[in-house]
């Protein structure tokens, strides 16, 4: 434990200006944030401060060489007002895996967890209680040290900011299977939550939006024959009664929601296959009627059903099923997250 985390409270809370019954995702921000600086070769003591703009030197290396990684988490309140997190240690570990790949100093686990718990205690009133809502948590690290030399920075800043949020996506989405652009490559940083990974997705996604789709299904960088991710999420495909998702690799993020879905589905005796999945297999399944579901999986949306997809100029619709794996698994996960059911996996952590 850190002996004590300094807390500097805001003098002007914004909470009374917020309509908690009508929250968009990630557009309203809580009163405080956690801030921690790396300098003189070590991480300094974290502190909770009022949410405010950051002042940086124009030569800060984040602007020039993109040393930036982040995580996505949520905090919930159950019916008794307990504050809950979902698999937070996995987020700490993945943030450090990402940091290591981008030559960013790793955050001590207790700095992250003690700092986050303190922040949630200070801003507990910002955690919404409406169904489908949560306090979205964004931990991130970036290079604050200045210099034009192409090398790692000597100073970094770690921040945790939070945003009371409603649903990330509403309804089903239509996707376009990508044939030209790639999200990541072998030996690259696709497995890390690096900011640049997402910047590189925006242009191909915009092209898909102009064609009437909401997201892109990413394929492998070499042949574009294998399905890898759905937009900024992992992807699952149900053929007959088997749930299929690609294996993690240099190119595919080791999603925490992805891991949870696999473990939960297996515990419910749903057949799960983690293997390379060819686009041709999905197209053939759509044509012969064995393709039952496709959905994205990630922290923000939990599970986002896909209603149809486009490929090589053709569009394919997925069947409208009454009982889907997507709805069943999403309910099971969110019920665990919000303490509505027992947690046999030990995923839920009570903060207060």
XYZ file of C-alpha atoms in Angstrom:
352
model
C 0.000 0.000 0.000
C 0.980 3.600 -0.599
C 1.018 5.324 2.780
C -1.373 8.026 1.682
C -2.415 9.483 -1.644
C -2.695 13.247 -1.640
C -6.185 14.447 -2.578
C -6.803 17.986 -3.820
C -10.558 18.420 -4.168
C -12.246 20.695 -6.650
C -13.908 23.833 -5.316
C -16.648 23.721 -7.961
C -18.268 20.347 -8.590
C -20.028 19.897 -11.936
C -22.178 17.001 -10.796
C -25.414 18.996 -10.467
C -25.140 19.992 -14.129
C -25.255 16.363 -15.325
C -28.407 14.567 -16.477
C -27.603 11.026 -15.339
C -30.703 9.664 -17.080
C -29.408 10.781 -20.481
C -25.693 9.998 -20.607
C -23.759 9.705 -23.830
C -20.645 7.573 -23.844
C -17.440 9.272 -22.755
C -18.529 12.895 -23.214
C -19.117 14.036 -19.603
C -16.184 13.905 -17.198
C -16.056 13.560 -13.447
C -14.698 16.152 -11.024
C -11.287 14.577 -10.400
C -8.518 12.540 -11.977
C -5.479 10.621 -10.777
C -2.129 12.031 -11.876
C 1.336 10.539 -11.524
C 4.624 11.646 -13.103
C 7.697 9.657 -14.076
C 10.856 11.715 -13.714
C 14.401 11.305 -12.379
C 14.153 7.644 -13.305
C 11.156 6.693 -11.164
C 7.419 7.125 -10.737
C 6.564 9.844 -8.236
C 3.734 9.544 -5.709
C 0.308 9.615 -7.386
C -2.254 12.188 -6.348
C -5.917 12.948 -7.002
C -6.486 16.411 -8.445
C -9.362 18.345 -10.040
C -10.077 17.327 -13.631
C -8.408 19.996 -15.778
C -6.467 20.562 -19.010
C -2.828 19.468 -19.134
C -0.028 21.866 -20.000
C 2.741 20.355 -22.162
C 5.870 21.573 -23.911
C 5.385 21.668 -27.715
C 8.412 19.358 -27.943
C 6.800 16.716 -25.680
C 7.524 13.413 -27.390
C 3.909 12.260 -27.331
C 3.277 14.779 -30.128
C 6.172 13.584 -32.279
C 6.746 9.888 -31.662
C 3.425 8.654 -30.325
C 4.502 7.047 -27.055
C 1.022 6.582 -25.616
C -0.928 3.609 -24.247
C -4.276 3.348 -22.510
C -6.811 1.016 -20.925
C -10.588 0.895 -20.643
C -12.413 -0.156 -17.468
C -15.722 0.431 -15.714
C -16.937 0.916 -12.153
C -20.445 -0.076 -11.112
C -22.737 0.272 -8.120
C -24.912 -2.595 -7.002
C -28.339 -2.300 -5.375
C -26.731 -1.792 -1.961
C -24.450 1.008 -3.167
C -21.268 -1.074 -3.206
C -18.649 0.102 -5.710
C -17.422 -2.700 -7.962
C -14.693 -3.276 -10.553
C -14.390 -6.079 -13.107
C -11.041 -7.887 -13.457
C -8.994 -4.724 -12.749
C -5.682 -6.547 -12.272
C -5.941 -7.739 -15.870
C -6.083 -4.087 -16.929
C -2.980 -3.256 -14.885
C -1.067 -6.155 -16.409
C -2.143 -5.309 -19.958
C -1.268 -1.624 -19.508
C 2.234 -2.680 -18.529
C 2.499 -5.124 -21.440
C 1.551 -2.255 -23.755
C 3.955 0.122 -22.014
C 6.860 -2.278 -22.311
C 6.282 -2.635 -26.064
C 6.438 1.164 -26.488
C 9.481 1.596 -24.188
C 7.368 3.314 -21.516
C 8.235 2.649 -17.843
C 5.808 0.195 -16.253
C 3.420 1.421 -13.562
C 3.722 -0.234 -10.119
C 0.550 -2.236 -9.525
C -0.104 -0.602 -6.151
C 0.195 2.894 -7.662
C -2.494 1.958 -10.165
C -4.857 0.130 -7.813
C -4.481 2.327 -4.714
C -4.745 5.416 -6.878
C -7.850 4.137 -8.650
C -9.550 3.169 -5.389
C -8.841 6.612 -3.933
C -10.187 8.301 -7.060
C -13.380 6.220 -6.903
C -13.854 7.099 -3.236
C -13.543 10.809 -4.020
C -15.870 10.654 -7.040
C -18.209 7.919 -5.796
C -21.271 10.111 -6.441
C -20.363 10.112 -10.144
C -20.956 6.373 -10.526
C -24.392 6.089 -12.182
C -26.969 3.568 -11.028
C -29.254 3.467 -14.085
C -29.420 0.144 -15.935
C -26.848 -0.007 -18.710
C -24.814 2.858 -17.276
C -21.456 2.801 -15.525
C -18.486 4.973 -14.699
C -16.102 4.495 -17.619
C -12.472 4.575 -16.470
C -9.653 5.596 -18.797
C -6.110 4.977 -17.477
C -3.431 6.209 -19.892
C 0.292 6.914 -20.043
C 2.103 9.212 -22.443
C 5.520 10.738 -23.054
C 5.660 14.218 -21.506
C 9.427 14.662 -21.748
C 10.538 17.162 -24.397
C 12.938 16.742 -27.292
C 13.011 16.303 -31.063
C 15.460 13.418 -30.968
C 13.797 10.167 -32.080
C 14.202 8.237 -28.849
C 12.140 7.331 -25.778
C 11.262 10.238 -23.508
C 12.794 10.705 -20.071
C 9.527 11.838 -18.497
C 6.018 10.392 -18.638
C 2.611 11.127 -17.203
C 0.085 8.543 -15.963
C -3.509 9.686 -15.622
C -6.780 8.011 -14.752
C -9.811 10.015 -15.872
C -13.422 8.889 -15.555
C -16.680 9.557 -17.359
C -20.210 8.539 -16.305
C -21.544 6.893 -19.431
C -24.497 5.208 -21.035
C -24.291 2.518 -23.696
C -21.419 2.660 -26.204
C -23.480 1.367 -29.123
C -27.255 1.313 -29.359
C -28.708 -1.465 -31.469
C -26.994 -3.665 -34.019
C -24.244 -2.619 -36.405
C -23.443 -3.399 -40.018
C -19.814 -4.072 -40.882
C -17.586 -4.199 -43.948
C -14.916 -6.897 -44.198
C -11.689 -5.077 -45.063
C -9.829 -6.181 -48.206
C -7.067 -3.573 -48.469
C -6.133 -1.861 -45.205
C -4.687 -3.580 -42.124
C -5.056 -2.783 -38.449
C -1.709 -4.331 -37.481
C 1.116 -6.571 -38.671
C 3.278 -9.424 -37.446
C 5.961 -8.148 -35.101
C 4.094 -4.873 -34.626
C 2.091 -3.368 -31.783
C -1.378 -4.727 -32.572
C -1.528 -6.596 -29.256
C -0.831 -3.372 -27.321
C -3.426 -0.719 -26.531
C -1.376 1.945 -28.250
C -3.106 5.144 -29.294
C -1.646 4.930 -32.794
C -3.411 1.617 -33.427
C -6.734 3.404 -33.207
C -5.633 6.462 -35.194
C -4.735 4.129 -38.052
C -8.245 2.649 -38.024
C -10.123 5.892 -38.497
C -9.565 6.404 -42.231
C -10.591 2.895 -43.398
C -13.560 3.054 -41.032
C -14.604 6.391 -42.504
C -14.506 4.837 -45.977
C -16.771 2.045 -44.722
C -19.169 4.574 -43.170
C -19.425 6.341 -46.511
C -20.578 3.008 -47.981
C -23.324 2.628 -45.375
C -21.578 0.504 -42.736
C -20.765 1.445 -39.137
C -17.565 -0.526 -38.621
C -14.816 -2.526 -40.312
C -13.964 -6.183 -39.816
C -10.181 -6.314 -39.888
C -8.418 -9.118 -41.718
C -4.806 -10.324 -41.592
C -2.170 -8.049 -43.084
C -0.630 -10.672 -45.369
C -3.484 -12.289 -47.304
C -6.668 -10.613 -45.982
C -8.095 -14.136 -45.816
C -8.538 -14.391 -42.045
C -10.906 -12.465 -39.772
C -9.149 -10.793 -36.844
C -11.039 -7.983 -35.078
C -14.263 -5.984 -35.325
C -13.539 -2.260 -35.290
C -11.926 -1.620 -31.907
C -13.212 -4.908 -30.478
C -12.526 -8.613 -30.590
C -14.916 -10.583 -32.783
C -16.928 -13.765 -32.262
C -18.741 -15.758 -34.945
C -21.371 -18.415 -34.268
C -21.635 -21.127 -36.908
C -24.452 -23.529 -36.030
C -23.969 -23.896 -32.273
C -20.213 -23.313 -32.151
C -18.719 -19.990 -31.062
C -15.474 -19.160 -32.884
C -12.892 -16.452 -32.253
C -9.355 -15.969 -33.512
C -6.315 -16.662 -31.329
C -4.408 -13.764 -29.846
C -1.130 -12.869 -31.531
C 1.139 -9.906 -32.298
C -1.818 -8.517 -34.238
C -4.804 -9.210 -31.981
C -5.526 -7.625 -28.614
C -5.889 -9.975 -25.654
C -9.286 -8.568 -24.739
C -10.501 -8.931 -21.157
C -14.125 -9.179 -22.298
C -12.984 -11.721 -24.913
C -11.373 -13.901 -22.227
C -14.463 -13.591 -20.045
C -16.805 -14.641 -22.865
C -14.706 -17.714 -23.656
C -14.586 -18.826 -20.018
C -18.242 -18.075 -19.401
C -19.417 -19.807 -22.588
C -17.402 -22.924 -21.772
C -18.893 -22.985 -18.261
C -22.356 -22.966 -19.882
C -21.404 -25.912 -22.135
C -21.337 -23.778 -25.270
C -18.832 -25.188 -27.740
C -16.022 -22.654 -28.205
C -13.241 -22.843 -30.770
C -10.244 -20.509 -30.622
C -8.686 -20.848 -34.055
C -7.909 -18.970 -37.281
C -11.168 -18.167 -39.067
C -11.216 -17.632 -42.825
C -13.438 -15.009 -44.422
C -14.419 -17.676 -46.967
C -15.746 -19.892 -44.150
C -17.927 -17.073 -42.829
C -19.236 -16.195 -46.305
C -20.040 -19.838 -47.034
C -21.806 -20.168 -43.673
C -23.864 -17.061 -44.501
C -24.835 -18.583 -47.844
C -25.809 -22.020 -46.488
C -27.625 -20.691 -43.417
C -25.267 -22.025 -40.758
C -24.056 -18.539 -39.784
C -26.216 -17.655 -36.791
C -24.465 -14.713 -35.117
C -21.545 -12.316 -35.256
C -20.705 -9.880 -32.488
C -17.939 -7.617 -31.247
C -16.707 -7.823 -27.660
C -14.974 -5.135 -25.614
C -15.126 -3.173 -22.373
C -17.089 -0.207 -23.701
C -19.920 -2.096 -25.438
C -19.472 -5.463 -23.645
C -21.109 -7.207 -26.626
C -22.218 -5.472 -29.826
C -24.355 -7.628 -32.162
C -23.678 -7.474 -35.902
C -26.780 -7.536 -38.096
C -25.055 -7.927 -41.441
C -21.776 -7.630 -43.317
C -20.466 -6.619 -46.704
C -17.718 -8.350 -48.669
C -16.528 -7.918 -52.262
C -19.617 -5.920 -53.209
C -22.124 -8.370 -51.712
C -24.172 -7.904 -48.557
C -25.124 -10.706 -46.191
C -27.818 -10.515 -43.520
C -27.721 -12.466 -40.300
C -30.870 -14.226 -39.106
C -33.091 -12.643 -36.471
C -33.002 -15.085 -33.563
C -35.087 -14.843 -30.406
C -32.470 -16.384 -28.129
C -28.912 -15.459 -29.023
C -25.554 -16.276 -27.499
C -24.821 -12.536 -27.625
C -27.771 -11.511 -25.458
C -27.311 -14.454 -23.081
C -23.590 -13.871 -22.564
C -23.956 -10.106 -22.254
C -26.587 -10.498 -19.546
C -24.460 -13.025 -17.673
C -21.404 -10.754 -17.750
C -23.259 -7.570 -16.790
C -25.102 -9.392 -14.006
C -21.732 -10.464 -12.589
C -20.331 -6.958 -13.008
C -23.247 -5.372 -11.123
C -23.477 -8.031 -8.380
C -26.879 -9.335 -9.438
C -25.616 -12.929 -9.439
C -22.831 -14.914 -7.844
C -19.362 -14.594 -9.344
C -17.915 -18.120 -9.561
C -14.859 -16.878 -11.477
C -13.577 -14.330 -8.957
C -13.760 -11.502 -11.503
C -15.585 -8.933 -9.392
C -13.702 -6.703 -6.951
C -15.567 -4.674 -4.337
C -13.877 -1.329 -3.786
C -16.190 -0.013 -1.077
